[in-house]
CSV table of C-alpha atoms in Angstrom, one decimal:
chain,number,residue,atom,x,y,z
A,105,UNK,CA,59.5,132.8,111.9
A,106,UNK,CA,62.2,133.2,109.2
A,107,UNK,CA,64.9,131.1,111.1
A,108,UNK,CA,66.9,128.4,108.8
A,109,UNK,CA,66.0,126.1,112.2
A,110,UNK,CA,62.1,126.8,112.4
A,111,UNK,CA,61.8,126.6,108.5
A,112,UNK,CA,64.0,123.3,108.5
A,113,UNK,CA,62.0,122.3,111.2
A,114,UNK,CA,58.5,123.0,109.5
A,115,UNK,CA,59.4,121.5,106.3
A,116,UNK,CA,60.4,117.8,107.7
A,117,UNK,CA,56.8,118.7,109.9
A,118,UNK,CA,55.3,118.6,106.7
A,119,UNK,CA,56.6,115.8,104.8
A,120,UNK,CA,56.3,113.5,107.4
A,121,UNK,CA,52.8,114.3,107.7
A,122,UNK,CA,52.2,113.7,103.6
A,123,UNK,CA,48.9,115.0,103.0
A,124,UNK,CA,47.3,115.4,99.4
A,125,UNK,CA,48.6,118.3,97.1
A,126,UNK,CA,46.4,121.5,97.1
A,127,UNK,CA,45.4,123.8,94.2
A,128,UNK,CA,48.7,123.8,92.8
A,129,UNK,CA,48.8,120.1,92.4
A,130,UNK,CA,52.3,119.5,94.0
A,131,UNK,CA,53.1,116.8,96.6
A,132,UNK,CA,55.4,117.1,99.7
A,133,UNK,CA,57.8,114.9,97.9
A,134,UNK,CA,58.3,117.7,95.3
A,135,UNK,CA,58.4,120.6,97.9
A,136,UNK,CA,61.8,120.1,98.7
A,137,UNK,CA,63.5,120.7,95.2
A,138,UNK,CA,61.2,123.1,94.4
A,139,UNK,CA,62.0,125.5,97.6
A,140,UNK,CA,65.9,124.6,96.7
A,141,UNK,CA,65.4,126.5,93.4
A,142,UNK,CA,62.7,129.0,94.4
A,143,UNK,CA,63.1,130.3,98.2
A,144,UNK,CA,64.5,133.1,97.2
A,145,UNK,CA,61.6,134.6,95.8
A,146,UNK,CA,59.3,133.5,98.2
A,147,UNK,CA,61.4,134.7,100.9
A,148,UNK,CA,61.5,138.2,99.8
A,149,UNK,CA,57.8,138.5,99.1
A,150,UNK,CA,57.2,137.6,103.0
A,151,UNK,CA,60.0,140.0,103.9
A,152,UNK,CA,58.0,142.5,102.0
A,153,UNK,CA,54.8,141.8,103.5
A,154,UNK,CA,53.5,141.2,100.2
A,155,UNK,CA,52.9,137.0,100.0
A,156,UNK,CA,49.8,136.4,98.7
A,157,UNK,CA,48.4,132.7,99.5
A,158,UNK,CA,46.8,130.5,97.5
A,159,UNK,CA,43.1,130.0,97.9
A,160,UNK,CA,42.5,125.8,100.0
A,161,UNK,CA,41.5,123.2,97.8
A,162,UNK,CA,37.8,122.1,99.3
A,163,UNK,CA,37.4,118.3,99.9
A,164,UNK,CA,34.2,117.3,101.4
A,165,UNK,CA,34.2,113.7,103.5
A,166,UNK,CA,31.2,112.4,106.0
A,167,UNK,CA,30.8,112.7,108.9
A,168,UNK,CA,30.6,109.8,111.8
A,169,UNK,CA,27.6,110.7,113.1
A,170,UNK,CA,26.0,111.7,109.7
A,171,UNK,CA,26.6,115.0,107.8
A,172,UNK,CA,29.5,116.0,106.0
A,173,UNK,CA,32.4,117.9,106.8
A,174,UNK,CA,34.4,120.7,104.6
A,175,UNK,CA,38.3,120.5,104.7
A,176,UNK,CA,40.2,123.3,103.2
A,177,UNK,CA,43.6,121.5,101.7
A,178,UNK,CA,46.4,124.1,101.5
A,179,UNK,CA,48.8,123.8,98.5
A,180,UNK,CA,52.5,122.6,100.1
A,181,UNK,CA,54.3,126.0,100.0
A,182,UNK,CA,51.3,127.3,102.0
A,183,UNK,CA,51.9,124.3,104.9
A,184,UNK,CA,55.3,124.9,105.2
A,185,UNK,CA,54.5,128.7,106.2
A,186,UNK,CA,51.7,127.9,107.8
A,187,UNK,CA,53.2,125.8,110.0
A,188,UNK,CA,56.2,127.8,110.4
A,189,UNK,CA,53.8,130.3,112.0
A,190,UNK,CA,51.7,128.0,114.1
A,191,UNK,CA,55.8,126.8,115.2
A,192,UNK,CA,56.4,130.6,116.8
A,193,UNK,CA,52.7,131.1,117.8
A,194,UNK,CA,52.4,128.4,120.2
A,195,UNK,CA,55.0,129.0,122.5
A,196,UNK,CA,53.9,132.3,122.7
A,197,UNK,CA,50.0,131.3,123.5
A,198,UNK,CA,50.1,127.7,124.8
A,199,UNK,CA,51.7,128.9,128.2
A,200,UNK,CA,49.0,131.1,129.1
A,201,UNK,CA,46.0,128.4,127.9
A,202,UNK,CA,43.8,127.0,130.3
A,203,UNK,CA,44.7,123.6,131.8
A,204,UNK,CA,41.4,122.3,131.2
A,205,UNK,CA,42.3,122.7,127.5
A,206,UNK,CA,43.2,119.4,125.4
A,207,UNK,CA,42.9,119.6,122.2
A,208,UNK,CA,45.6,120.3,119.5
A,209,UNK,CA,48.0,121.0,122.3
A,210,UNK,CA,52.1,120.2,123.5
A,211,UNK,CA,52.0,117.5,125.9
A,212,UNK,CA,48.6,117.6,126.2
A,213,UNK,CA,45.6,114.6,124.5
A,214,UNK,CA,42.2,113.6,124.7
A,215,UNK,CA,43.2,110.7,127.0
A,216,UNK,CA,43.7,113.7,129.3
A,217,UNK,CA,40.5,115.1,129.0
A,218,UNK,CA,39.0,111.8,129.6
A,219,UNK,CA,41.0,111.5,133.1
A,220,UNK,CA,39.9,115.0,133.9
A,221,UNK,CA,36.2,114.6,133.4
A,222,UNK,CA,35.9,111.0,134.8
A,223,UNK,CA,37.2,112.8,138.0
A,224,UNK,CA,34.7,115.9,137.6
A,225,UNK,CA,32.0,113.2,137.9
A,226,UNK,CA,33.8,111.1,140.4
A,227,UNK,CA,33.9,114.1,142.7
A,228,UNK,CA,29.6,115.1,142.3
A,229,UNK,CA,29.3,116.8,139.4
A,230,UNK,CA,26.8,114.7,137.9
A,231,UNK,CA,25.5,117.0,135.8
A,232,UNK,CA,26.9,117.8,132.0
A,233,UNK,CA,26.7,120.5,130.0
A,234,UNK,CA,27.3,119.5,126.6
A,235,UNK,CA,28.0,122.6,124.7
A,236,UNK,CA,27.9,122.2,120.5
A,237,UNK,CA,29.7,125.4,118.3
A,238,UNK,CA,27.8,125.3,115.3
A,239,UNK,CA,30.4,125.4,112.5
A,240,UNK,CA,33.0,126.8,114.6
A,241,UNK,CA,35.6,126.4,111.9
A,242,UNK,CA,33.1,128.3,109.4
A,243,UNK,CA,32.0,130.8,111.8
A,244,UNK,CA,35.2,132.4,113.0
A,245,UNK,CA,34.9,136.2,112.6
A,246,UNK,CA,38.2,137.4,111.3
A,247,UNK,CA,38.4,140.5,113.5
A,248,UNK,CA,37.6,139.0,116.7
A,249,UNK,CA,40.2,136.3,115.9
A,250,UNK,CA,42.6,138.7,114.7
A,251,UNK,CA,42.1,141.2,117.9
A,252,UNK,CA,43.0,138.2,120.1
A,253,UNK,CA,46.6,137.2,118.1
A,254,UNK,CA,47.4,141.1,118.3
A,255,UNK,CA,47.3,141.1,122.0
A,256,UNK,CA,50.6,139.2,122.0
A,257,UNK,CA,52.2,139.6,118.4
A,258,UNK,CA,53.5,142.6,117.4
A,259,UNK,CA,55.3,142.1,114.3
A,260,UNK,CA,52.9,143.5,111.4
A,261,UNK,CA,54.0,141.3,108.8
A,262,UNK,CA,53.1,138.4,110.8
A,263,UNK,CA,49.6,139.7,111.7
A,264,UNK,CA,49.4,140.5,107.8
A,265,UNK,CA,50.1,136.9,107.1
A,266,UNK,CA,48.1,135.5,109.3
A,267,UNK,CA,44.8,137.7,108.0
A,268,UNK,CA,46.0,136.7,104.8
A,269,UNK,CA,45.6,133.2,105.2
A,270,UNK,CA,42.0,133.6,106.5
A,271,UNK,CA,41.1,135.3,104.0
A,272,UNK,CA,42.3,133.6,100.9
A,273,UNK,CA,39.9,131.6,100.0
A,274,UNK,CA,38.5,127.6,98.5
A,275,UNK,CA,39.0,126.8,95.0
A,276,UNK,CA,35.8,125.0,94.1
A,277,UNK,CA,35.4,123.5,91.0
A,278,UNK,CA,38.0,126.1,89.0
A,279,UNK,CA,36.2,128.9,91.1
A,280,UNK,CA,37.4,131.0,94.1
A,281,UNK,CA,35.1,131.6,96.7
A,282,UNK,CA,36.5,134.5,99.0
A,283,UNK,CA,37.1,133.7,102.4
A,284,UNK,CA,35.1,136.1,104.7
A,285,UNK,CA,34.8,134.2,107.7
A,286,UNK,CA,36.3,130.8,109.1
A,287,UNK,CA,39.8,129.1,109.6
A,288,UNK,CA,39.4,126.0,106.9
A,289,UNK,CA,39.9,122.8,108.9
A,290,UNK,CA,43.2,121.0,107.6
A,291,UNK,CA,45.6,123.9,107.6
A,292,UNK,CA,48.5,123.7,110.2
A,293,UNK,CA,47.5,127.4,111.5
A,294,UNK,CA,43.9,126.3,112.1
A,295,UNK,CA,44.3,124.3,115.8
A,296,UNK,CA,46.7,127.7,117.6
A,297,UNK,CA,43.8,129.7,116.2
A,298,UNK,CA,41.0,128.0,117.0
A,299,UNK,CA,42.9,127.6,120.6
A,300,UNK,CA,43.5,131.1,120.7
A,301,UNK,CA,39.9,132.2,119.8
A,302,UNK,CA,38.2,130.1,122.5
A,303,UNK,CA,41.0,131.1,125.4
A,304,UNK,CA,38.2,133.8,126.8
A,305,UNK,CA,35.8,131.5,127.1
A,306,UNK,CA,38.2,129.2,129.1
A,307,UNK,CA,39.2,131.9,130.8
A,308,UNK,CA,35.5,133.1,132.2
A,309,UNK,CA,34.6,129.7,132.9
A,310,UNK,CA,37.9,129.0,135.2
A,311,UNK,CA,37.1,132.7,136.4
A,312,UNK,CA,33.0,131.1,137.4
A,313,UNK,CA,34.7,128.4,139.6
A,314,UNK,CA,33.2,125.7,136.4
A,315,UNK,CA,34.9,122.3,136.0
A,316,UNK,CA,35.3,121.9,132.7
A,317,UNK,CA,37.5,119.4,129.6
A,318,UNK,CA,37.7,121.3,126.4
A,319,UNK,CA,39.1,119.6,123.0
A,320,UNK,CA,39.2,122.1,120.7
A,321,UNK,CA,35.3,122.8,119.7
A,322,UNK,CA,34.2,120.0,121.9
A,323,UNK,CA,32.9,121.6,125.5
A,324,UNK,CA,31.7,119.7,128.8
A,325,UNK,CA,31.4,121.8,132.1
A,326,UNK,CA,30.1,119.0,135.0
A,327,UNK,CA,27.4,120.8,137.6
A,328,UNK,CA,26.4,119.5,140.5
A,329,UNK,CA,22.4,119.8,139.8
A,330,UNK,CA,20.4,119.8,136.6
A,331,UNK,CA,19.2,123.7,137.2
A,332,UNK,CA,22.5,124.8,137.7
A,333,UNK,CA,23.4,122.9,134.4
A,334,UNK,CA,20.8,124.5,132.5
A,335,UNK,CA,21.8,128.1,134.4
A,336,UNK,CA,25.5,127.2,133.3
A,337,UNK,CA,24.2,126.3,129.6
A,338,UNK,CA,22.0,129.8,129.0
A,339,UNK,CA,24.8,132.0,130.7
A,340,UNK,CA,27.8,130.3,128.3
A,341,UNK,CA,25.2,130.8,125.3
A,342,UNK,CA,25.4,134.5,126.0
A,343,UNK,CA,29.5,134.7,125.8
A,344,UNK,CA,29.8,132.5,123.0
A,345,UNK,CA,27.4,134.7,120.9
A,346,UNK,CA,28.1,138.1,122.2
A,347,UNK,CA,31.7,138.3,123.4
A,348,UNK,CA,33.1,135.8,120.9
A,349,UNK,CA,30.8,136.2,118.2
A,350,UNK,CA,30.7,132.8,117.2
A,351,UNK,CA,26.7,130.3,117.3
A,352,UNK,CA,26.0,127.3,119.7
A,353,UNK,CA,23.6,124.9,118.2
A,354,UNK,CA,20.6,125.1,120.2
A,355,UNK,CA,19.3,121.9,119.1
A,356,UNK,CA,22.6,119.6,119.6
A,357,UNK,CA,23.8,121.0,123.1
A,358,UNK,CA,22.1,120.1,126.0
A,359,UNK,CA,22.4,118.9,129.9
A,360,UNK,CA,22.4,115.4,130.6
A,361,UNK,CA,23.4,113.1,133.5
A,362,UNK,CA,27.1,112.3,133.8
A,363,UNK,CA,25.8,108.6,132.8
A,364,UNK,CA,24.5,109.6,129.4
A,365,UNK,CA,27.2,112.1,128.3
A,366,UNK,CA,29.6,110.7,126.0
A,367,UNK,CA,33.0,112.8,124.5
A,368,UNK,CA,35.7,112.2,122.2
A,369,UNK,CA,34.3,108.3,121.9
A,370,UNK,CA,34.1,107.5,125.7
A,371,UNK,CA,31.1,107.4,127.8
A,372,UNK,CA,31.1,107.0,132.2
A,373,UNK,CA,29.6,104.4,134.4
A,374,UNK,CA,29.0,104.2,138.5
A,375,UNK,CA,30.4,101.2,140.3
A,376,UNK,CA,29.8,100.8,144.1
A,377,UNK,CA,31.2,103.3,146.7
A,378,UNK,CA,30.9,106.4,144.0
A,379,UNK,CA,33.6,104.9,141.6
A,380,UNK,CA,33.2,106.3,138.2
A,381,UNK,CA,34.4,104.1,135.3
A,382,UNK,CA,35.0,104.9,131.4
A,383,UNK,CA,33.2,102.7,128.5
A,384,UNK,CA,33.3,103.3,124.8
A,385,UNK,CA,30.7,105.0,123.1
A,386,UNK,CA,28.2,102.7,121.4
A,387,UNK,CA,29.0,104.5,118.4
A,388,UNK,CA,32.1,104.5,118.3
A,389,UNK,CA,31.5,100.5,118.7
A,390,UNK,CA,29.2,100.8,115.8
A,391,UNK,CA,31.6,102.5,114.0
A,392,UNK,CA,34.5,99.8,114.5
A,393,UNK,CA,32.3,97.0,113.5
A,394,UNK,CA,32.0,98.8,109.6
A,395,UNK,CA,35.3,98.8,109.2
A,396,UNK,CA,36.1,95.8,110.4
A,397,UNK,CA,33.4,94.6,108.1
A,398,UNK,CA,35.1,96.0,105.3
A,399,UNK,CA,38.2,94.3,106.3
A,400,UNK,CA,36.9,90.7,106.3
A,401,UNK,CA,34.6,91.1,103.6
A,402,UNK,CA,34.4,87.9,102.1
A,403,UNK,CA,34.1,90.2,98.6
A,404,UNK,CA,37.9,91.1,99.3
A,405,UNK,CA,40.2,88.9,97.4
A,406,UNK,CA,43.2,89.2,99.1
A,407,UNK,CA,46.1,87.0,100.9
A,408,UNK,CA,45.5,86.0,104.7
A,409,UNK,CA,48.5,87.5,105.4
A,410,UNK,CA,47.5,90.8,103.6
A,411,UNK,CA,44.2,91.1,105.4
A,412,UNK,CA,45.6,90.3,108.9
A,413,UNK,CA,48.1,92.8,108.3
A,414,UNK,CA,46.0,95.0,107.6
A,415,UNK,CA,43.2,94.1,110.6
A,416,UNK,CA,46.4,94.5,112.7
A,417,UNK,CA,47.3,97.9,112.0
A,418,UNK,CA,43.6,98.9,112.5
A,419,UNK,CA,42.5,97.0,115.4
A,420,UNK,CA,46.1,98.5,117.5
A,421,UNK,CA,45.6,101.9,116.4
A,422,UNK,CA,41.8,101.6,117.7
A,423,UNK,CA,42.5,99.9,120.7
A,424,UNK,CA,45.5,102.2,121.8
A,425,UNK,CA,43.2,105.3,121.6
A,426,UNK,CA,40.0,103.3,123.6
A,427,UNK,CA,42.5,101.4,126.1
A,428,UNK,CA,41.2,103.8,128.8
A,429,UNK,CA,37.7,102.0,128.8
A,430,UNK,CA,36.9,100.0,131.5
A,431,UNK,CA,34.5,97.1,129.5
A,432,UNK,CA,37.0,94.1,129.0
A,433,UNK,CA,33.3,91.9,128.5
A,434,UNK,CA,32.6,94.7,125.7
A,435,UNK,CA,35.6,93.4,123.6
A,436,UNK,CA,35.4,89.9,124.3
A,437,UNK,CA,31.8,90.0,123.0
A,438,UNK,CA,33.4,91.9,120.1
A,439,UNK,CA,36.3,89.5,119.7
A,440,UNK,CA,33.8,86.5,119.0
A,441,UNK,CA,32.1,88.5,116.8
A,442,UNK,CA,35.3,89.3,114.7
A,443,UNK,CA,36.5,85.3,114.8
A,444,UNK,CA,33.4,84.4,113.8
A,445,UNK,CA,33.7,86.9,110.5
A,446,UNK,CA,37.2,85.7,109.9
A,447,UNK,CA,36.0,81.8,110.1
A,448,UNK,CA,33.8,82.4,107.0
A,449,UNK,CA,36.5,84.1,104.9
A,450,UNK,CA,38.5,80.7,105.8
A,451,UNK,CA,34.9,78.9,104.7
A,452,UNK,CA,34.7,80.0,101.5
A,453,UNK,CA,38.7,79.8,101.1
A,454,UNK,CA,38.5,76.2,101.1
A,455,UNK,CA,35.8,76.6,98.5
A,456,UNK,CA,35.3,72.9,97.1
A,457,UNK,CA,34.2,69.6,99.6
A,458,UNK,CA,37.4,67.9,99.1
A,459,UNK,CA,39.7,70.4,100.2
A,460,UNK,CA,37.1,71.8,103.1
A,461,UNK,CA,37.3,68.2,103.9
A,462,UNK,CA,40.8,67.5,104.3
A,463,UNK,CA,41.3,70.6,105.9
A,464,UNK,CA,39.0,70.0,108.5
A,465,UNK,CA,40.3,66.4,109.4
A,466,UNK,CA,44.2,68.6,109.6
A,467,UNK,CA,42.8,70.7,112.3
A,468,UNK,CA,41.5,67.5,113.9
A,469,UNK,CA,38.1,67.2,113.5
A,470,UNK,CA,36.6,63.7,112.8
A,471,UNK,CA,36.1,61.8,109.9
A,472,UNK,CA,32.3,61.6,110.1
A,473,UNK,CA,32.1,65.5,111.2
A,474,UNK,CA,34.6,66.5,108.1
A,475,UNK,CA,32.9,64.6,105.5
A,476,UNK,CA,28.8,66.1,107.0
A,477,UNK,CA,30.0,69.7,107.2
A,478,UNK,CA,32.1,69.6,104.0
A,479,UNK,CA,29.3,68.7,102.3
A,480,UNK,CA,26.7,71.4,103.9
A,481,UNK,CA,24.6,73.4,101.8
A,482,UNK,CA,24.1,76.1,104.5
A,483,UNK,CA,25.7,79.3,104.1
A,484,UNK,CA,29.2,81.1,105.6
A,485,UNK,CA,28.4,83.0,108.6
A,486,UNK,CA,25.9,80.1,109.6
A,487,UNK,CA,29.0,77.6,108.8
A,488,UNK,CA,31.3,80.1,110.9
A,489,UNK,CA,29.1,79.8,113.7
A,490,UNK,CA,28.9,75.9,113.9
A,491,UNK,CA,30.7,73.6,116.7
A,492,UNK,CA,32.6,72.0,114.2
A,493,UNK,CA,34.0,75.3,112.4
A,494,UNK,CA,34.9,76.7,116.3
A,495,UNK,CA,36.9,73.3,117.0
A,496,UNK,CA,38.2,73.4,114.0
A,497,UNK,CA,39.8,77.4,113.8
A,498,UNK,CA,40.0,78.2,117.9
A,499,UNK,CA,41.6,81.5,118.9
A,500,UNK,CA,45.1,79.6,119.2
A,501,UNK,CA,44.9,79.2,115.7
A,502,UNK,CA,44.7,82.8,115.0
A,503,UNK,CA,47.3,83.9,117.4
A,504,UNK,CA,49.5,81.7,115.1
A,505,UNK,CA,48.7,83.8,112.3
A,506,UNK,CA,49.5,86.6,114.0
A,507,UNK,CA,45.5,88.2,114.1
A,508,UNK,CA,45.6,90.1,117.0
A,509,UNK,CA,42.5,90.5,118.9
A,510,UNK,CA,40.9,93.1,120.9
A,511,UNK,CA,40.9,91.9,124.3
A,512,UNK,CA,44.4,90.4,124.4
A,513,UNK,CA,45.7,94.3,122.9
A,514,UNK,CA,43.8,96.3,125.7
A,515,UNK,CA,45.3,94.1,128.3
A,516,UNK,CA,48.5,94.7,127.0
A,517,UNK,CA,47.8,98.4,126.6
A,518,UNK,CA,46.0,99.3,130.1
A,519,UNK,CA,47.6,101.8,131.2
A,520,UNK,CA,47.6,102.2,135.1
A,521,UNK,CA,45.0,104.5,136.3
């Protein structure tokens, strides 16, 4: 774990990935000539066995769905170990882990998981169990976890380490709060343990004969009838509480048809002949159209060129994670939608009748037409939607900007099934 190569390794790991100082209040830039001066020390104390870490720094941010969520920010020095361990853990684990096992993973994504349950349901298992870990991250009992790293690590000080990490705590508000249970979400050790912890239940559901994706917390086994499914959800309740000690939210997991279910954003659809087909969640649709909303708010005062850039870089990052759904009329819809916000931010660029005016007779529009709609009293979006403001600002238009659109990106991105 000690290796020049694996530390080297785990300290560019965490500088490329940035992230925002912990307790200490030092940044990833400053890591570097910090460890240059102070290894030493450090290095010794883990050769002792007696590093202590420092407690996370809580940060709190919402939910999609509603709620909130509790992040555990580790101060720098604490990444770089951190994720020095997690670099000799998972070859050591991720061999052994199911292969119905997605999340946080070598080689391995939630476009994966999506494949494998879209051909669960393709092949009659049209039955879901959607299984929700209360708090998994909050609820991890230390000695279970623990018991299941010991099985294949032997080397005390690592084991120490490790405990010591779960245990040490979140600074809130100047005050530590000891860490008696949990792995804080945002730590570089948490997805190997949270992988490691949930193995047995991957294990006794490969060992039942289930089908079944798993990405990290997030659990669908696909039955054949709803009894079974509701057999399959009271029997998996029982493991998860009394083998693994951890809670399932009674009230948030449930069965459902294959049609209904939805995971990691996607949702499944039957075409004729037995065809199964991925869509995107409606919330996840729902949860595009706010940002993009923030993007062209006409509020915003920023350069065209600013905004697209900035649309760009969030519309291909979107669309290269939902290129798997098969709902080209779902983005088109979407893509008239998002014109039709960007042709009022052009509106009320223009501003005053003179320029909206010549303007509008430069992209071809008639005199007559210009000078009426220049002059309009009626407000943006009911502008945007008008005839003249369509002729005027057509998708070509855009494409010379350089706006990319929704549609146009997934049909670059489909990838062959």
């Amino acid at each position: 774990m000690l290796s020049k190569e694996n530390l080297l390794a785990a300290l560019n790991r965490v500088e490329v990935n940035r992230g925002a100082p912990g307790v200490d209040g030092m940044t990833t830039a400053e890591l570097r000539p910090w460890i240059a001066v102070h290894w030493p020390e450090v290095r010794a104390e883990l050769d002792a066995g007696i590093y202590r870490p420092a407690p996370v720094r809580q940060v709190i941010i919402p939910k999609p769905g509603g709620g909130e969520r509790m992040l555990g920010v580790p101060r720098v020095l604490d990444r770089l170990i951190q994720q020095a361990v997690a670099q000799v853990l998972v070859p050591i684990f991720d061999p052994g882990f199911s292969g119905s096992s997605f999340g946080f993973r070598p080689g391995r994504s939630a476009h994966q998981a999506v494949r494998v349950a879209r051909r669960a349901i393709e092949d009659g298992n049209r039955w879901v169990v959607d299984l929700d870990l209360d708090r998994f991250f909050d609820r991890v009992q230390h000695d279970v976890l623990m018991a299941r790293v010991a099985r294949k690590v032997t080397d005390r000080r690592v084991l120490k380490l490790v405990r010591r990490y779960l245990e040490a705590g979140v600074m809130v508000d100047g005050v530590k709060t000891p860490g008696r249970e949990g792995t804080p979400q945002g730590s570089p050790l948490s997805p190997v343990l949270s992988n490691i912890m949930l193995d047995d239940l991957d294990r006794e559901l490969f060992r039942r004969g289930h089908r079944f994706a798993r990405y990290a917390d997030d659990l669908r086994i696909f039955v054949r009838s709803k009894r079974a499914a509701q057999r399959v959800l009271d029997s998996v309740t029982a493991v998860v509480e009394q083998r693994l000690k951890l809670k399932v939210n009674r009230v948030k997991s449930k069965v459902v048809p294959a049609s209904v279910m939805t995971m990691l954003g996607f949702g499944f659809y039957f075409v004729r002949g037995g065809k199964v087909r991925v869509r995107v969640d409606p919330k996840a649709v729902e949860r595009l159209k706010v940002r993009l909303k923030e993007l062209t708010s006409r509020r915003w005062s920023v350069a065209m060129a600013d905004r697209i850039a900035q649309i760009n870089r969030f519309t291909t990052g979107w669309m290269g994670y939902f290129q798997l759904a098969d709902t080209p009329k779902v983005f088109q819809e979407l893509d008239k939608w998002f014109r039709r916000r960007m042709r009022q931010i052009r509106w009320k660029e223009w501003k005053r009748y003179a320029t909206r005016r010549r303007n509008l007779r430069a992209l071809g529009i008639g005199e007559r037409d210009a000078r009426e709609w220049a002059a309009s009293s009626k407000g943006y979006w009911r502008v945007a939607k008008s005839p003249v403001l369509d002729r005027a600002l057509p998708i070509s238009y855009w494409d010379d900007l350089g706006l990319k659109m929704l549609k146009p990106t997934w049909q670059r991105l489909r990838p062959a099934w």
